[in-house]
PDB file of C-alpha atoms in Angstrom:
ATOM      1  CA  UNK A 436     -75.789 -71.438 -36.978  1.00 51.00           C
ATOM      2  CA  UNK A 437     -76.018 -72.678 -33.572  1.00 53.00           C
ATOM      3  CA  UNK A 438     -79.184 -75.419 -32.597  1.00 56.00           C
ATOM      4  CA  UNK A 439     -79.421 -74.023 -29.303  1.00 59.00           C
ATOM      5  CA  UNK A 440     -83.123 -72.148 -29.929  1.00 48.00           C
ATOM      6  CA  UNK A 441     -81.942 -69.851 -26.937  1.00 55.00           C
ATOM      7  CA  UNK A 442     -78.266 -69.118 -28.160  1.00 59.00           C
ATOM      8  CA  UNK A 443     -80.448 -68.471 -32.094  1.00 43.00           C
ATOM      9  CA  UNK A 444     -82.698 -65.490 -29.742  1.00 47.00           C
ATOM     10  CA  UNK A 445     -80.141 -64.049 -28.474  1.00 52.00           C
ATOM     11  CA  UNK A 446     -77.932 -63.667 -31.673  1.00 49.00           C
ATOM     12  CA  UNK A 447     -81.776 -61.957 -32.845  1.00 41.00           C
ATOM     13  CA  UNK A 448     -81.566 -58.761 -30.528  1.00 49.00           C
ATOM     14  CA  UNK A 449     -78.249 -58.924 -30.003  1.00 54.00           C
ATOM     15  CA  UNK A 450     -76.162 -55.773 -32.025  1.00 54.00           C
ATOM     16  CA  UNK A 451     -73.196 -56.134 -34.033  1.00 54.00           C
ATOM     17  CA  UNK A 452     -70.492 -54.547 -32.395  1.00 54.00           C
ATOM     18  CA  UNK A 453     -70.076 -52.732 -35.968  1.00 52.00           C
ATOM     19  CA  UNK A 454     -73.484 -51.606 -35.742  1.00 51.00           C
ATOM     20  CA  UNK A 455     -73.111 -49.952 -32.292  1.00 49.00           C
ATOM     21  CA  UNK A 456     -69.907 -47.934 -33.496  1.00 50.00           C
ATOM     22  CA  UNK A 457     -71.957 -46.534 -36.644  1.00 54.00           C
ATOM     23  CA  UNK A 458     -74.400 -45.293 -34.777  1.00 56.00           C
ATOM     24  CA  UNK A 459     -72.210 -43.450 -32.142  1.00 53.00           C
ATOM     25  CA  UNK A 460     -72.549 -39.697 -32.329  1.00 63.00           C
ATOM     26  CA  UNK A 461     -69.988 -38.398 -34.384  1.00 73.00           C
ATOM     27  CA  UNK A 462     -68.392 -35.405 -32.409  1.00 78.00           C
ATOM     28  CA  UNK A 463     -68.745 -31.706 -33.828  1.00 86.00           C
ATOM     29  CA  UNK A 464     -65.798 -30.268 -35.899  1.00 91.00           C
ATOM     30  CA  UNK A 465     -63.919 -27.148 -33.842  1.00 92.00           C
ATOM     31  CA  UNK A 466     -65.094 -23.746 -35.861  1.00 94.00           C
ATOM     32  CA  UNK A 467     -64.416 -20.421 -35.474  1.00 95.00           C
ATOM     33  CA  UNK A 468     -67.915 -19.973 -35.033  1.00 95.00           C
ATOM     34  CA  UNK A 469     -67.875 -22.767 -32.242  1.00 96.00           C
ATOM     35  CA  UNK A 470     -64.801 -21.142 -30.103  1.00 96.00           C
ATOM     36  CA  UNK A 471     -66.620 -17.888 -30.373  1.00 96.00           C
ATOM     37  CA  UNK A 472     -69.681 -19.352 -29.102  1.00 97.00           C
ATOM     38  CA  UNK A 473     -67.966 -21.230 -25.874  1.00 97.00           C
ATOM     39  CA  UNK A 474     -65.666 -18.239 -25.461  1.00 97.00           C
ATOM     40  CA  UNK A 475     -69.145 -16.147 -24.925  1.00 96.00           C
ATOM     41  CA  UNK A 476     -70.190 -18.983 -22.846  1.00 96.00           C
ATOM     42  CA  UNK A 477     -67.438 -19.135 -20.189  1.00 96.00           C
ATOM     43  CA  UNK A 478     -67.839 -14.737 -20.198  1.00 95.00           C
ATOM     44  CA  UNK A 479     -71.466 -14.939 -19.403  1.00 94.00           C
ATOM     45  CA  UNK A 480     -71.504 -17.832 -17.031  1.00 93.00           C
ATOM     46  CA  UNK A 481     -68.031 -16.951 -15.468  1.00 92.00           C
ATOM     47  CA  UNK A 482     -66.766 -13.549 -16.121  1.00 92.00           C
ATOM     48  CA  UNK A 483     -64.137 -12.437 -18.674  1.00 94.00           C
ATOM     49  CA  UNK A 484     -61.135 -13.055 -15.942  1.00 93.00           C
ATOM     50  CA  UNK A 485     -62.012 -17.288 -16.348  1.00 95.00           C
ATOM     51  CA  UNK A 486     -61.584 -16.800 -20.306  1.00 96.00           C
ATOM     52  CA  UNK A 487     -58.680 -18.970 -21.067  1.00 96.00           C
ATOM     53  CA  UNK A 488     -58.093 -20.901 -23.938  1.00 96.00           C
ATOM     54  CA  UNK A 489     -57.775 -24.065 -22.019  1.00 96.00           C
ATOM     55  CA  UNK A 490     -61.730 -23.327 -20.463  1.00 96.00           C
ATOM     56  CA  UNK A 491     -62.955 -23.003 -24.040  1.00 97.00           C
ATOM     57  CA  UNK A 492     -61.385 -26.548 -24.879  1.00 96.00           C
ATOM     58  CA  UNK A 493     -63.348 -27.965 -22.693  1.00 96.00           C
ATOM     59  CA  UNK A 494     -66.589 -25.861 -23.118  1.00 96.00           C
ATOM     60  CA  UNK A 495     -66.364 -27.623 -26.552  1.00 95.00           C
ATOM     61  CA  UNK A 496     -65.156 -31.136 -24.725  1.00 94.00           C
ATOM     62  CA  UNK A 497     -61.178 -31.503 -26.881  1.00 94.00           C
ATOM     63  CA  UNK A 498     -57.985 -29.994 -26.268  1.00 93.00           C
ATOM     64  CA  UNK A 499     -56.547 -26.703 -26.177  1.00 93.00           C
ATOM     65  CA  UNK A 500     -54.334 -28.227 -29.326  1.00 93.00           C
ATOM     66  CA  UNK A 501     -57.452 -28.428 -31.205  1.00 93.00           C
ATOM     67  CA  UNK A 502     -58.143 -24.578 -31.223  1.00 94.00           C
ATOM     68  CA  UNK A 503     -55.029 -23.863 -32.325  1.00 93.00           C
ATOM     69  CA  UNK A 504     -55.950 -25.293 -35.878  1.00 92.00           C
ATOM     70  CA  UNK A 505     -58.233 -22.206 -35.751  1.00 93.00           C
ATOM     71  CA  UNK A 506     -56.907 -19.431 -33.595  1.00 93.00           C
ATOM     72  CA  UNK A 507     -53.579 -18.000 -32.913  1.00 93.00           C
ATOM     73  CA  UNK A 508     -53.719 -17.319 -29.290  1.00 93.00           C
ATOM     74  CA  UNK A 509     -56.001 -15.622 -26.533  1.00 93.00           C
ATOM     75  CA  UNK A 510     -55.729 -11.944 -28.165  1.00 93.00           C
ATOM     76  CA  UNK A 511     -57.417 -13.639 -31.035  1.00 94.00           C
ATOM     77  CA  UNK A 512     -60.235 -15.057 -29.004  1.00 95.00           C
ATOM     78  CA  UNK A 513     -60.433 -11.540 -27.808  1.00 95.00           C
ATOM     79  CA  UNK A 514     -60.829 -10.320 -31.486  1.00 95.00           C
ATOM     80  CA  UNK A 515     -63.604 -13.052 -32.188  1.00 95.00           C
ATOM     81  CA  UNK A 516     -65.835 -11.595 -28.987  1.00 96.00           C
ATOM     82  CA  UNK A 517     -65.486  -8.438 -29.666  1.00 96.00           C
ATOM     83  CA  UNK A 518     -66.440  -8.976 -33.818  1.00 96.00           C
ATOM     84  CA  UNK A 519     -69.296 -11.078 -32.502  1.00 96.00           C
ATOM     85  CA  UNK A 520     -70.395  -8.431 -30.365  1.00 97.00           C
ATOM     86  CA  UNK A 521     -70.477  -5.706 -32.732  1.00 98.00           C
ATOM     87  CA  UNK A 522     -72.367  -7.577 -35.246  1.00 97.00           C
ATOM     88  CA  UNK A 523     -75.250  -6.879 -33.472  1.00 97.00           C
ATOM     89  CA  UNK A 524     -74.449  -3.009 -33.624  1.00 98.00           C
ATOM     90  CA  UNK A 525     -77.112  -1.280 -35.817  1.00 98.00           C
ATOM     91  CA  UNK A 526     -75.578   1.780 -37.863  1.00 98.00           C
ATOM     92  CA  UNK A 527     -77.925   4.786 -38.982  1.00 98.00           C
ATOM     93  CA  UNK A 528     -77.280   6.916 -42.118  1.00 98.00           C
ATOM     94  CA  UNK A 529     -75.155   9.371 -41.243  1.00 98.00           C
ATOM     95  CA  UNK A 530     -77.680  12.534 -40.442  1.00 97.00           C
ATOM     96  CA  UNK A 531     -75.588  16.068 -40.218  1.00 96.00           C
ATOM     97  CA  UNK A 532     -77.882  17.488 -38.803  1.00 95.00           C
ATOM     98  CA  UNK A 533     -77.700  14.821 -35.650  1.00 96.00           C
ATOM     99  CA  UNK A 534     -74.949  13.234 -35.626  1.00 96.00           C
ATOM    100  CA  UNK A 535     -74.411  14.230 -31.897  1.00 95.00           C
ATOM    101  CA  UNK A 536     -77.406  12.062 -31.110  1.00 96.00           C
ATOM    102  CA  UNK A 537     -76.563   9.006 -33.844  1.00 97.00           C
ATOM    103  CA  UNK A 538     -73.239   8.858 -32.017  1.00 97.00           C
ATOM    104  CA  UNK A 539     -74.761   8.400 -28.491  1.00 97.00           C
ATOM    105  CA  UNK A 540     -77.177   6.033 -29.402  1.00 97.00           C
ATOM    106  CA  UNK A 541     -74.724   3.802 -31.446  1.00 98.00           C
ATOM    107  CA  UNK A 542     -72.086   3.933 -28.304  1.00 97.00           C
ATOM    108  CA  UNK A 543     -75.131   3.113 -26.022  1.00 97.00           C
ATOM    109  CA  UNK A 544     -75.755  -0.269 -28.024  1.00 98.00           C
ATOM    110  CA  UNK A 545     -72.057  -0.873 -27.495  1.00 97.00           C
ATOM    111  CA  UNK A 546     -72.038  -0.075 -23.783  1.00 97.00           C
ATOM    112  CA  UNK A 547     -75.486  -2.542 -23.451  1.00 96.00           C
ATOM    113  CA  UNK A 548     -73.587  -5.504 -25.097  1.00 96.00           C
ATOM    114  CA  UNK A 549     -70.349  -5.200 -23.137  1.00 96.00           C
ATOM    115  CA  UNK A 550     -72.875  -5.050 -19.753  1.00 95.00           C
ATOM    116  CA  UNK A 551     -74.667  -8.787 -20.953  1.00 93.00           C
ATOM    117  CA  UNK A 552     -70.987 -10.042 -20.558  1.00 94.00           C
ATOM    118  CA  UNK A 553     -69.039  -9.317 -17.184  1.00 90.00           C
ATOM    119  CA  UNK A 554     -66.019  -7.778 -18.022  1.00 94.00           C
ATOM    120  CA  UNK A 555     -65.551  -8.651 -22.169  1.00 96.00           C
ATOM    121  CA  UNK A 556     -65.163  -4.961 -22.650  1.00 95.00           C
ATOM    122  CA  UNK A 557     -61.403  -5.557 -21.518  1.00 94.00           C
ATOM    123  CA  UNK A 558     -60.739  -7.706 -24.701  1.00 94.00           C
ATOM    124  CA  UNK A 559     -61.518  -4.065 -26.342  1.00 93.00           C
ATOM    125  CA  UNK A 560     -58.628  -2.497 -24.987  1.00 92.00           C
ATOM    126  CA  UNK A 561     -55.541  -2.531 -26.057  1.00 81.00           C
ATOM    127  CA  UNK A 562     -55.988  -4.330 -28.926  1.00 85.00           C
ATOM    128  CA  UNK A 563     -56.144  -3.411 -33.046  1.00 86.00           C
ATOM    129  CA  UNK A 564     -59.510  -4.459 -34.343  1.00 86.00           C
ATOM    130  CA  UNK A 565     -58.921  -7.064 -37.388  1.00 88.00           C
ATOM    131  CA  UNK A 566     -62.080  -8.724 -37.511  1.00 93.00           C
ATOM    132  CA  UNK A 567     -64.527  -6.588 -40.336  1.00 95.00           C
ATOM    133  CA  UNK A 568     -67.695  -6.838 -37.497  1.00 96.00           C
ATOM    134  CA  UNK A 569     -65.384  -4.645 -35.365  1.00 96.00           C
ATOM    135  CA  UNK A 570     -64.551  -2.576 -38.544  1.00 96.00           C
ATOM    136  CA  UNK A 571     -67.399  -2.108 -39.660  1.00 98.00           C
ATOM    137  CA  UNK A 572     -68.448  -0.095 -36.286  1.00 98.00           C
ATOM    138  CA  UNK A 573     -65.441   1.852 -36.305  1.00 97.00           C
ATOM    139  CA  UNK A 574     -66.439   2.697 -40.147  1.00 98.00           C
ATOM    140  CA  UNK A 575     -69.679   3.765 -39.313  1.00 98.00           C
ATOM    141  CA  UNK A 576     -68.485   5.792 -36.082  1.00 98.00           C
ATOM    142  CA  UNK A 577     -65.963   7.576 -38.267  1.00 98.00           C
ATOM    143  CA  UNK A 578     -68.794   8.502 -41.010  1.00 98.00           C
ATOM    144  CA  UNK A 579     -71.559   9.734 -38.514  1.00 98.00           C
ATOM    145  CA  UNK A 580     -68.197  12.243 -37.274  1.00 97.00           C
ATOM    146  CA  UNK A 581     -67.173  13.150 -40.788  1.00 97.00           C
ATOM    147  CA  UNK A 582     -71.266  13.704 -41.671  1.00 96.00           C
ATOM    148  CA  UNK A 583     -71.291  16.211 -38.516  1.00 95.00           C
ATOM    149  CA  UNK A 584     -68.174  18.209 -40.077  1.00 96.00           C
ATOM    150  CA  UNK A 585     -65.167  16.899 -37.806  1.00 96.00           C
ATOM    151  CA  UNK A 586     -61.796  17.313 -39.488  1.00 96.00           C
ATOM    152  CA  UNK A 587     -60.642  13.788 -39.938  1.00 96.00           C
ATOM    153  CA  UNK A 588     -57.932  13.559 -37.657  1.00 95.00           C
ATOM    154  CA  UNK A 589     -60.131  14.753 -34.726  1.00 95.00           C
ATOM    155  CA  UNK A 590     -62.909  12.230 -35.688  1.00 96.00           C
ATOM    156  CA  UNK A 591     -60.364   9.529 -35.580  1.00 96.00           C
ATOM    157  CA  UNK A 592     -58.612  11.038 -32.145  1.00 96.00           C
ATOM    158  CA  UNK A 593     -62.577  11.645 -30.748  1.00 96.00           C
ATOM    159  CA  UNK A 594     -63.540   7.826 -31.889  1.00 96.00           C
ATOM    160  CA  UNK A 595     -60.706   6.373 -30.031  1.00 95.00           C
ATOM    161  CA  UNK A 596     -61.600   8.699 -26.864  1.00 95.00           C
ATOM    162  CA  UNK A 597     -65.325   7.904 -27.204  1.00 96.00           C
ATOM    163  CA  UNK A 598     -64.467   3.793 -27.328  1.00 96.00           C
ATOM    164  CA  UNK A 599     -62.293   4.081 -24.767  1.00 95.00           C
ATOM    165  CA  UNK A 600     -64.880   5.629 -21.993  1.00 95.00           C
ATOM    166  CA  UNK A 601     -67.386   2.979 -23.371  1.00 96.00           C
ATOM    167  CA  UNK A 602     -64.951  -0.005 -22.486  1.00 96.00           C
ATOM    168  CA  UNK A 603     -63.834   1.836 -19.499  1.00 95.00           C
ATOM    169  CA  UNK A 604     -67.548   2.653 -17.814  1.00 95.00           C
ATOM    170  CA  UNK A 605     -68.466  -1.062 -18.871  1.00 95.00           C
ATOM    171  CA  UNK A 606     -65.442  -2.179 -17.187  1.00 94.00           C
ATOM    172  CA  UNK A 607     -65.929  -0.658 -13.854  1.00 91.00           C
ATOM    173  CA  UNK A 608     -70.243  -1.541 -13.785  1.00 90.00           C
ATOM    174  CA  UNK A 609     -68.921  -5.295 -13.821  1.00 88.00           C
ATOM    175  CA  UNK A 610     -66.416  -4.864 -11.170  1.00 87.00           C
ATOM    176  CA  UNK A 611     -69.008  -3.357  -8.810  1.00 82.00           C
ATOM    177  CA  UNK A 612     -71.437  -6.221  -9.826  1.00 80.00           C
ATOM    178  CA  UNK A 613     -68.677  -8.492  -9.403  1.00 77.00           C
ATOM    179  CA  UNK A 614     -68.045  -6.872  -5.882  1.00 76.00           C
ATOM    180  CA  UNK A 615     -71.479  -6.993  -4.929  1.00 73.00           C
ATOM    181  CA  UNK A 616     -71.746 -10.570  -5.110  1.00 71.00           C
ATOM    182  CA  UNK A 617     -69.442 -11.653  -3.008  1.00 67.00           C
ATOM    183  CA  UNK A 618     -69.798 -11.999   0.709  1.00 65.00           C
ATOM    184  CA  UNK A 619     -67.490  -9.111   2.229  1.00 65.00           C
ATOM    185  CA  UNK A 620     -69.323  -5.910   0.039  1.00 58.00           C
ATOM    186  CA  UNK A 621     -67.634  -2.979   2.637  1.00 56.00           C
ATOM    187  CA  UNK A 622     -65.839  -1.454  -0.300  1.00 54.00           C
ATOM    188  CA  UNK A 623     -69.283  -1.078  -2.268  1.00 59.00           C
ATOM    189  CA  UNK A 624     -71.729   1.379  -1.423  1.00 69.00           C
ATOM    190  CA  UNK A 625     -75.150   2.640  -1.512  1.00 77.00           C
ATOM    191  CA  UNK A 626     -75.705   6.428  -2.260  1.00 81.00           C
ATOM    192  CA  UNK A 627     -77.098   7.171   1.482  1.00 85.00           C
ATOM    193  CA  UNK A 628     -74.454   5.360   3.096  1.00 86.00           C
ATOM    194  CA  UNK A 629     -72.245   7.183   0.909  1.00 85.00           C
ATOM    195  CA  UNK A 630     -74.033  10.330   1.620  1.00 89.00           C
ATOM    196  CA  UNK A 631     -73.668  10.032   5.468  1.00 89.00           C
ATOM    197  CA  UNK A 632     -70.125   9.384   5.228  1.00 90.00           C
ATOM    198  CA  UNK A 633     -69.424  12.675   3.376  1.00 91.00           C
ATOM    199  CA  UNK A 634     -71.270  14.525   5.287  1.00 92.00           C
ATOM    200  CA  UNK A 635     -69.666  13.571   7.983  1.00 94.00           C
ATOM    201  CA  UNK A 636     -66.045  14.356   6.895  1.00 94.00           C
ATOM    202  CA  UNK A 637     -64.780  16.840   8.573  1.00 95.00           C
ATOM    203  CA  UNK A 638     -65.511  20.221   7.747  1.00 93.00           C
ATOM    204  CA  UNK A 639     -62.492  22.200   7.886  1.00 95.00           C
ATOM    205  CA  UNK A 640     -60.699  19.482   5.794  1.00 96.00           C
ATOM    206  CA  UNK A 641     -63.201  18.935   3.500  1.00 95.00           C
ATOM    207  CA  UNK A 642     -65.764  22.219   2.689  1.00 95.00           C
ATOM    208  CA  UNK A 643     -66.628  21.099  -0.559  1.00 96.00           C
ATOM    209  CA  UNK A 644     -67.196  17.791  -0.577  1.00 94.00           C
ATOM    210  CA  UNK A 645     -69.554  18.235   2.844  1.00 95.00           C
ATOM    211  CA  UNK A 646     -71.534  20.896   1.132  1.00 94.00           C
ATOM    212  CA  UNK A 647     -72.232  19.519  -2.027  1.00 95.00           C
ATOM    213  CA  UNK A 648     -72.368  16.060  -0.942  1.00 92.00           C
ATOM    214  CA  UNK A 649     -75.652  14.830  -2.265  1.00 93.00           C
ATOM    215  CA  UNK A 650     -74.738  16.462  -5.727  1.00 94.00           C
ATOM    216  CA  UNK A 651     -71.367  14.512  -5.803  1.00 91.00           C
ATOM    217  CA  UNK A 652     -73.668  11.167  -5.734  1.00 90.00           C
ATOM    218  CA  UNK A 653     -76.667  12.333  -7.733  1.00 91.00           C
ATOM    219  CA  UNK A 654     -77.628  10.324 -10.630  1.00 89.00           C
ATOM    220  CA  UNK A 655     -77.397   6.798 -12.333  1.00 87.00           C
ATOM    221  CA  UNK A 656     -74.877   4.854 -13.879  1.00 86.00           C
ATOM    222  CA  UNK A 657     -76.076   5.983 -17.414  1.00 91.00           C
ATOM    223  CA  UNK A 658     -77.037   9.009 -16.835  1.00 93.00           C
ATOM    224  CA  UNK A 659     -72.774   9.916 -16.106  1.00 93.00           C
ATOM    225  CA  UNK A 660     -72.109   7.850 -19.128  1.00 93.00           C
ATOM    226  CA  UNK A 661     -74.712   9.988 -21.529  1.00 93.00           C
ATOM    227  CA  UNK A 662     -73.570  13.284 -19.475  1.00 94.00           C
ATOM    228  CA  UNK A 663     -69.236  11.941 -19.731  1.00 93.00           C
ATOM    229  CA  UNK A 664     -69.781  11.355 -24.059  1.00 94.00           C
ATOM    230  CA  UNK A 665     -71.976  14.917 -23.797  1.00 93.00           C
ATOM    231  CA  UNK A 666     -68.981  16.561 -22.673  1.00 92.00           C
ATOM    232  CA  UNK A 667     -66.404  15.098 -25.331  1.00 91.00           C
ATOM    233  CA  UNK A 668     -68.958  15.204 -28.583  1.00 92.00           C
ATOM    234  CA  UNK A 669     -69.734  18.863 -27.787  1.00 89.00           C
ATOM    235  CA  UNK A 670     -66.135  19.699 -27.492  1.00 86.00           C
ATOM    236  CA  UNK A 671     -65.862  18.637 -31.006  1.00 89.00           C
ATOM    237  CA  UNK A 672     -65.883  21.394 -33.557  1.00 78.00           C
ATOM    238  CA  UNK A 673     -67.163  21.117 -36.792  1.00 79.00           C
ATOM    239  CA  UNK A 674     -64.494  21.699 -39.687  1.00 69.00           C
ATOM    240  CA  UNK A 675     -63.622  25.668 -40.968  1.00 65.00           C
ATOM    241  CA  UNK A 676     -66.581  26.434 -43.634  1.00 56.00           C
ATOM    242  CA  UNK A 677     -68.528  23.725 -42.184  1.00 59.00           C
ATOM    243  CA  UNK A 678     -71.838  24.289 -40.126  1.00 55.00           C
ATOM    244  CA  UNK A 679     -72.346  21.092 -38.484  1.00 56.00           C
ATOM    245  CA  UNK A 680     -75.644  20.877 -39.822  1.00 53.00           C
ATOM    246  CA  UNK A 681     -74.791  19.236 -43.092  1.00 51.00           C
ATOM    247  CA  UNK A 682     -74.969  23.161 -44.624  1.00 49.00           C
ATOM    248  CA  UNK A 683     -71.834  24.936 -45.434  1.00 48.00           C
ATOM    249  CA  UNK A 684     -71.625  27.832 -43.050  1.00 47.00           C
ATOM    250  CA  UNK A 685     -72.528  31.339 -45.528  1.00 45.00           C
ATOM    251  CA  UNK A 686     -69.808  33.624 -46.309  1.00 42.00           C
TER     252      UNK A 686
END
């Protein structure tokens, strides 16, 4: 030990350089779980179109090799959002005797949780569901149909229809909110600007669209989307001998 009573102080407070390396936060392991997260990360702070597997490496501070321990390639980030997503899809009991209304409300839960991320519902399309989240809603879908009578080819044809105009009308609202946000907005409209510009086509060209003009704009957003699956559900017939109701139509 040294005699210096200065150079003895020092060696006091002074750390081990051991010490200082055991105590150094040890970094998180990569999980599924964690890509997921990040992935949802980048799509809420950045839209889906930034969503590359090199962005999520560094959302999670390592290397795009490091993923690859746990994913296969983008599509299968896709897979993970969309699973994630659908987890937090609530299913009823199939009711027979509503299963026009179960359907709509189950497709509007979808529609809300493609809205909270810009753009995710394209990592719906396309693509063949493996993860059992995304199954499961596609189970549940195809019960409500099968509850309400629908042959099962026709439920499975009308559940791929339904999903499609979900991803479809969530697709285009983030493209308009996309548009709206940046400085040069000509191409997006509000209804009365809109209006006036219909109504001031010319007439012998365009009859139609002059005279019903305020009709051809009327209404939200959601209320096309509840109005758009409205039109496909009530095209569905139940099966032959089968009310719709749950009850077995009489002889």
């Amino acid at each position: 030990m040294s005699a210096d009573p200065r150079q003895r102080r020092a060696a006091r407070h002074a750390q081990p350089a051991a010490e200082v390396a055991a105590s150094a936060p040890r970094k998180k392991p990569i999980t599924v779980e964690r890509i997921t997260d990040a992935a949802l990360e980048v799509v809420a702070t950045e839209g889906y179109d930034a969503l590359t597997i090199r962005r999520v490496a560094a959302v999670l501070g390592t290397g795009p090799s490091s993923l690859y321990a746990h994913i296969v390639n983008k599509d299968d980030i896709d897979d993970l959002l969309i699973g994630r997503l659908y987890a937090e899809v609530v299913l009823p009991e199939p009711d027979p005797a509503a299963w026009r209304e179960q359907l709509l409300g189950v497709y509007t839960q979808i529609r809300d949780l493609y809205l909270k991320y810009p753009g995710v519902s394209r990592a719906a399309l396309a693509m063949v569901p493996t993860n059992l989240e995304t199954l499961r809603v596609g189970e549940g879908i195809l019960a409500i149909l099968l509850a309400g009578g629908v042959e099962p080819r026709t439920a499975g044809w009308a559940r791929d229809a339904l999903s499609l105009h979900v991803s479809a009308y969530a697709l285009e609202q983030s493209l308009v909110r996309q548009r709206r946000r940046q400085p040069n907005q000509e191409w997006v409209l509000g209804d009365e600007e809109l209006l006036d510009r219909f109504t001031a086509l010319p007439a012998e060209q365009f009859p139609h669209t002059r005279r019903h003009a305020a009709e051809l704009i009327s209404g939200t957003g959601h209320d096309r989307f509840e109005f758009a699956l409205g039109q496909l559900m009530n095209d569905l017939r139940p099966a032959s001998g089968h009310s719709g109701t749950g009850r077995p139509r009489p002889e």
